[in-house]
XYZ file of C-alpha atoms in Angstrom:
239
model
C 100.373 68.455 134.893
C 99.300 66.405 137.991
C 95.211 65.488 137.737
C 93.124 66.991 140.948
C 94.048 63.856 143.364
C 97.257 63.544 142.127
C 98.328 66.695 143.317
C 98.109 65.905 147.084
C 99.376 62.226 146.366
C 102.108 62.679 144.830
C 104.912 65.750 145.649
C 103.554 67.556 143.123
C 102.022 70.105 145.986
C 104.506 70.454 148.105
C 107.634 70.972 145.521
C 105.058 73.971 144.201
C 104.313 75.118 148.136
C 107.288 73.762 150.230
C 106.145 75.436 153.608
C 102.617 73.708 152.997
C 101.409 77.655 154.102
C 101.918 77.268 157.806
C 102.083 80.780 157.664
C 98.940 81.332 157.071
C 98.075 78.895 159.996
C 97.664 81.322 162.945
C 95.883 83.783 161.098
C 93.036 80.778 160.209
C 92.764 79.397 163.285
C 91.979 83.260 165.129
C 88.930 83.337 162.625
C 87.504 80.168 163.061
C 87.926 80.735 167.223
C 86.481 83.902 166.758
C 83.432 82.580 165.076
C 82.869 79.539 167.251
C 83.235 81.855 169.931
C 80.755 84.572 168.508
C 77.697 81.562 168.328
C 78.815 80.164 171.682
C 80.324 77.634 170.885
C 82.146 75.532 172.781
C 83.034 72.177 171.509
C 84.951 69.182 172.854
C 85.979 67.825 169.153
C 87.334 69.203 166.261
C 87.973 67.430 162.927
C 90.135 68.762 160.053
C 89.788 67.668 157.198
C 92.396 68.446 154.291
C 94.526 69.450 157.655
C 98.031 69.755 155.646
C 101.218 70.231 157.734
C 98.585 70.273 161.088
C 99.424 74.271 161.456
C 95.509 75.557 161.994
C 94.889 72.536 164.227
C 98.397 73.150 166.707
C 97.463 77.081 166.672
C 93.777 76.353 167.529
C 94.516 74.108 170.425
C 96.648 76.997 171.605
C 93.485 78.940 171.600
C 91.053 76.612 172.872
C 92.977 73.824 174.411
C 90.241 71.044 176.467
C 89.576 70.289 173.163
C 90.232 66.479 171.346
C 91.739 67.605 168.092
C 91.889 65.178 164.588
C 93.486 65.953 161.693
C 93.228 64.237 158.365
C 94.506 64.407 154.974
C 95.460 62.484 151.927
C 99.021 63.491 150.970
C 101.684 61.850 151.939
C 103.955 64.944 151.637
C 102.068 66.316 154.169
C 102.554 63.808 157.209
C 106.005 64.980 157.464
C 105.070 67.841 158.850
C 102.965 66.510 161.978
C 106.703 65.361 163.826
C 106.760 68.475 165.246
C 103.706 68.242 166.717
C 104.064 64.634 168.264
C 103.780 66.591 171.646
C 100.728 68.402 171.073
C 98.784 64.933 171.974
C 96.605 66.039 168.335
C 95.559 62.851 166.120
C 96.869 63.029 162.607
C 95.920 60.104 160.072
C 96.654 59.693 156.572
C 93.928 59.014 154.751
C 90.570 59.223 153.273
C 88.102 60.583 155.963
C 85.184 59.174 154.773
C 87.292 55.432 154.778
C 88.879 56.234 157.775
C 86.446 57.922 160.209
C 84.189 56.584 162.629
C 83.597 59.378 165.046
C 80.525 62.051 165.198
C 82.254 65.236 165.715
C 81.265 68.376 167.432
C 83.009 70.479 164.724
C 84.569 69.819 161.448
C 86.607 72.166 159.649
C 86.410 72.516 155.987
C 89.559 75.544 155.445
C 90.521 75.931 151.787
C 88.860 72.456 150.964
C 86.082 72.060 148.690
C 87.802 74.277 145.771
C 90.172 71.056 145.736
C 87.530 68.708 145.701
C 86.188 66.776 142.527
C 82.505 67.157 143.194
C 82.062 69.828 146.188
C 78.120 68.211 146.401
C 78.878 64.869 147.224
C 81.637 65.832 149.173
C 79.314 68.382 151.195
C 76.598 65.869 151.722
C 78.133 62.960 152.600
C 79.366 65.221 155.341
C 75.850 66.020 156.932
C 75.771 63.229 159.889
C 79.319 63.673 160.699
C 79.364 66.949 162.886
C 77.149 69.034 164.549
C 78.331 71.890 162.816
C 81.262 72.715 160.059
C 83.166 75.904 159.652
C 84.665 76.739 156.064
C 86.998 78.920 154.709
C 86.490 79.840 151.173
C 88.660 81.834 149.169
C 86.896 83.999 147.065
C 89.102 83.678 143.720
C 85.913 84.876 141.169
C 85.675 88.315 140.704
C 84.808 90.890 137.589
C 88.419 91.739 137.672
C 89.612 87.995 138.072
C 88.006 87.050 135.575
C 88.432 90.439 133.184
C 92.563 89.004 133.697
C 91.847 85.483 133.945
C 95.549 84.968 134.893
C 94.911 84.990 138.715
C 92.441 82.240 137.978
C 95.412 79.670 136.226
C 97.433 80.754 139.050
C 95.670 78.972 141.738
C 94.745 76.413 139.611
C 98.496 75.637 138.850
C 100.058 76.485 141.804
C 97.542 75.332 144.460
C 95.260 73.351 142.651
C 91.806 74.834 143.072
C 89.445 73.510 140.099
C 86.491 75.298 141.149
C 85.788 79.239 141.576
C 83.127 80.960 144.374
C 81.664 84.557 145.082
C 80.066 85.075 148.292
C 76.389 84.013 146.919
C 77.748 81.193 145.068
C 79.603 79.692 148.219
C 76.459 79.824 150.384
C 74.032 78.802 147.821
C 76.268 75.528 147.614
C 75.449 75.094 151.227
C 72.341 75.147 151.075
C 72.231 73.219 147.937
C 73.807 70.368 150.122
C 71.275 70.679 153.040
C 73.493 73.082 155.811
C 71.888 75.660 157.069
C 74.049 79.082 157.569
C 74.360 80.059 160.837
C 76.717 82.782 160.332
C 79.471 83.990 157.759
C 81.565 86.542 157.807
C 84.490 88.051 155.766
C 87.871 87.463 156.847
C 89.670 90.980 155.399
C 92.193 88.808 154.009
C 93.408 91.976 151.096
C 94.219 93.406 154.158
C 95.378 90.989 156.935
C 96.399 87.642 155.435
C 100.022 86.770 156.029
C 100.680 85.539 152.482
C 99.314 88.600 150.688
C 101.509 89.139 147.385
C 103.149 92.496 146.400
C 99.990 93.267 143.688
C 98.067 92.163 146.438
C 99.384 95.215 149.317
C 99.786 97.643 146.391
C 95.787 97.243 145.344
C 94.986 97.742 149.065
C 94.220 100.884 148.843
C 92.256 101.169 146.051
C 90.435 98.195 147.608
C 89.346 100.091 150.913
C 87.803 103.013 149.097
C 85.301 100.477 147.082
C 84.966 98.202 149.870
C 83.735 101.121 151.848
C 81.154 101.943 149.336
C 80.035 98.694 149.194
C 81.962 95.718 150.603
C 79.420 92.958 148.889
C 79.817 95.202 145.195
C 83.397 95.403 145.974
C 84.424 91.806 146.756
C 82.274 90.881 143.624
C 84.795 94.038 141.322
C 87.503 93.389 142.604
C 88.083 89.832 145.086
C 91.108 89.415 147.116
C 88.485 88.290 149.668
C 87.984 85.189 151.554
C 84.789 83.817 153.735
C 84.588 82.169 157.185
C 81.118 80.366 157.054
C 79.600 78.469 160.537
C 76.611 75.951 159.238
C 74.813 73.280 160.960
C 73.099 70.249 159.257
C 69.454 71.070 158.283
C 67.750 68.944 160.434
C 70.383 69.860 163.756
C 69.968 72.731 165.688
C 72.876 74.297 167.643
């Protein structure tokens, strides 16, 4: 079993998650428009960090194209990917942002990130004079029923490597433990609209909308299959 770093370093990732989720690509890149676009936004940088094949980024720019786009990430496995989108004119490095950066970006992106990371704190912090403003995506894995099963929890762990579990209040409390400010969050209604959604996944669907209608917070919490879009700003930055 690969450690946390090895993972991404080594092939271990991508022999486990060949397509390096591309699919899901599109789908991520419509949310975080949408929300840049909801807090009128309108920035003329984007950093990814933990960008993978370079999917979000290419179906972004397709959205909001007078944008300069960067994309970073660690795994070698995943450079192979960014050939086919030599054309694009997007900036993909290999490497460690925090070695390898020198810019201040209008927006960094943080999707399906810090559940990889070591220590999601220093990670989070050392992040807070790099950007005007993040956007993360944070898949809501802890849940009563999640953890009632526990299996869904070794699944991710094994198969996509996340070492660290959120709810809604624990993802935002992190933020603010790391001195963001949240300007807005939403949920993304991925039970119900993610591309990748497993058979379990369609088949609980319904049962899903009648609790989530009751109480979408309560029901998230009962049952997950939930993920967050979150907008913050650095404490001391306004927007």
């Amino acid at each position: 079993m690969a450690l946390p770093n090895e993972k991404y370093t080594t092939d271990d990732y991508l022999e486990q998650n060949p397509s390096w989720d591309m699919e899901d690509s599109p789908w991520k890149a419509g949310h975080v428009h949408t929300i840049l676009s909801d807090n009128g936004l309108n920035p003329e940088s984007i950093c990814e960090i933990g960008c993978g094949a370079g999917g979000v980024l290419a179906s972004l720019q397709m959205l909001i194209p007078e944008v300069s786009y960067k994309g970073y990430d660690i795994a070698p496995a995943a450079a192979g990917f960014w050939k086919k989108h030599e054309h694009t004119g997007i900036q993909f490095e290999l490497g460690d942002f925090f070695e390898a950066n020198v810019k201040h970006h209008d927006v960094i992106l943080l999707l399906d990130v810090l559940e990889h990371v070591v220590d999601p704190h220093q990670f989070l912090s050392g992040l807070k004079d790099k950007a005007d403003c993040l956007v993360i995506h944070f898949p809501l894995d802890l849940s009563a029923f999640s953890v009632l099963r526990e299996s869904p929890l070794l699944h991710v762990r094994r198969k996509v490597g996340h070492i660290h579990y959120f709810t809604t209040g624990l993802a935002l409390e992190l933020l603010k433990e790391c001195g963001f400010d949240v300007v807005d969050w939403r949920y993304t209604g991925a039970a119900f609209s993610a591309p990748q959604r497993g058979l379990k996944t369609k088949l609980f669907s319904f049962f899903r909308h009648i609790v989530y209608g009751i109480n979408k917070d309560f029901g998230v919490r009962l049952l997950g299959g939930e993920t967050m879009m979150v907008l913050v700003r650095p404490r001391s930055r306004k927007i």
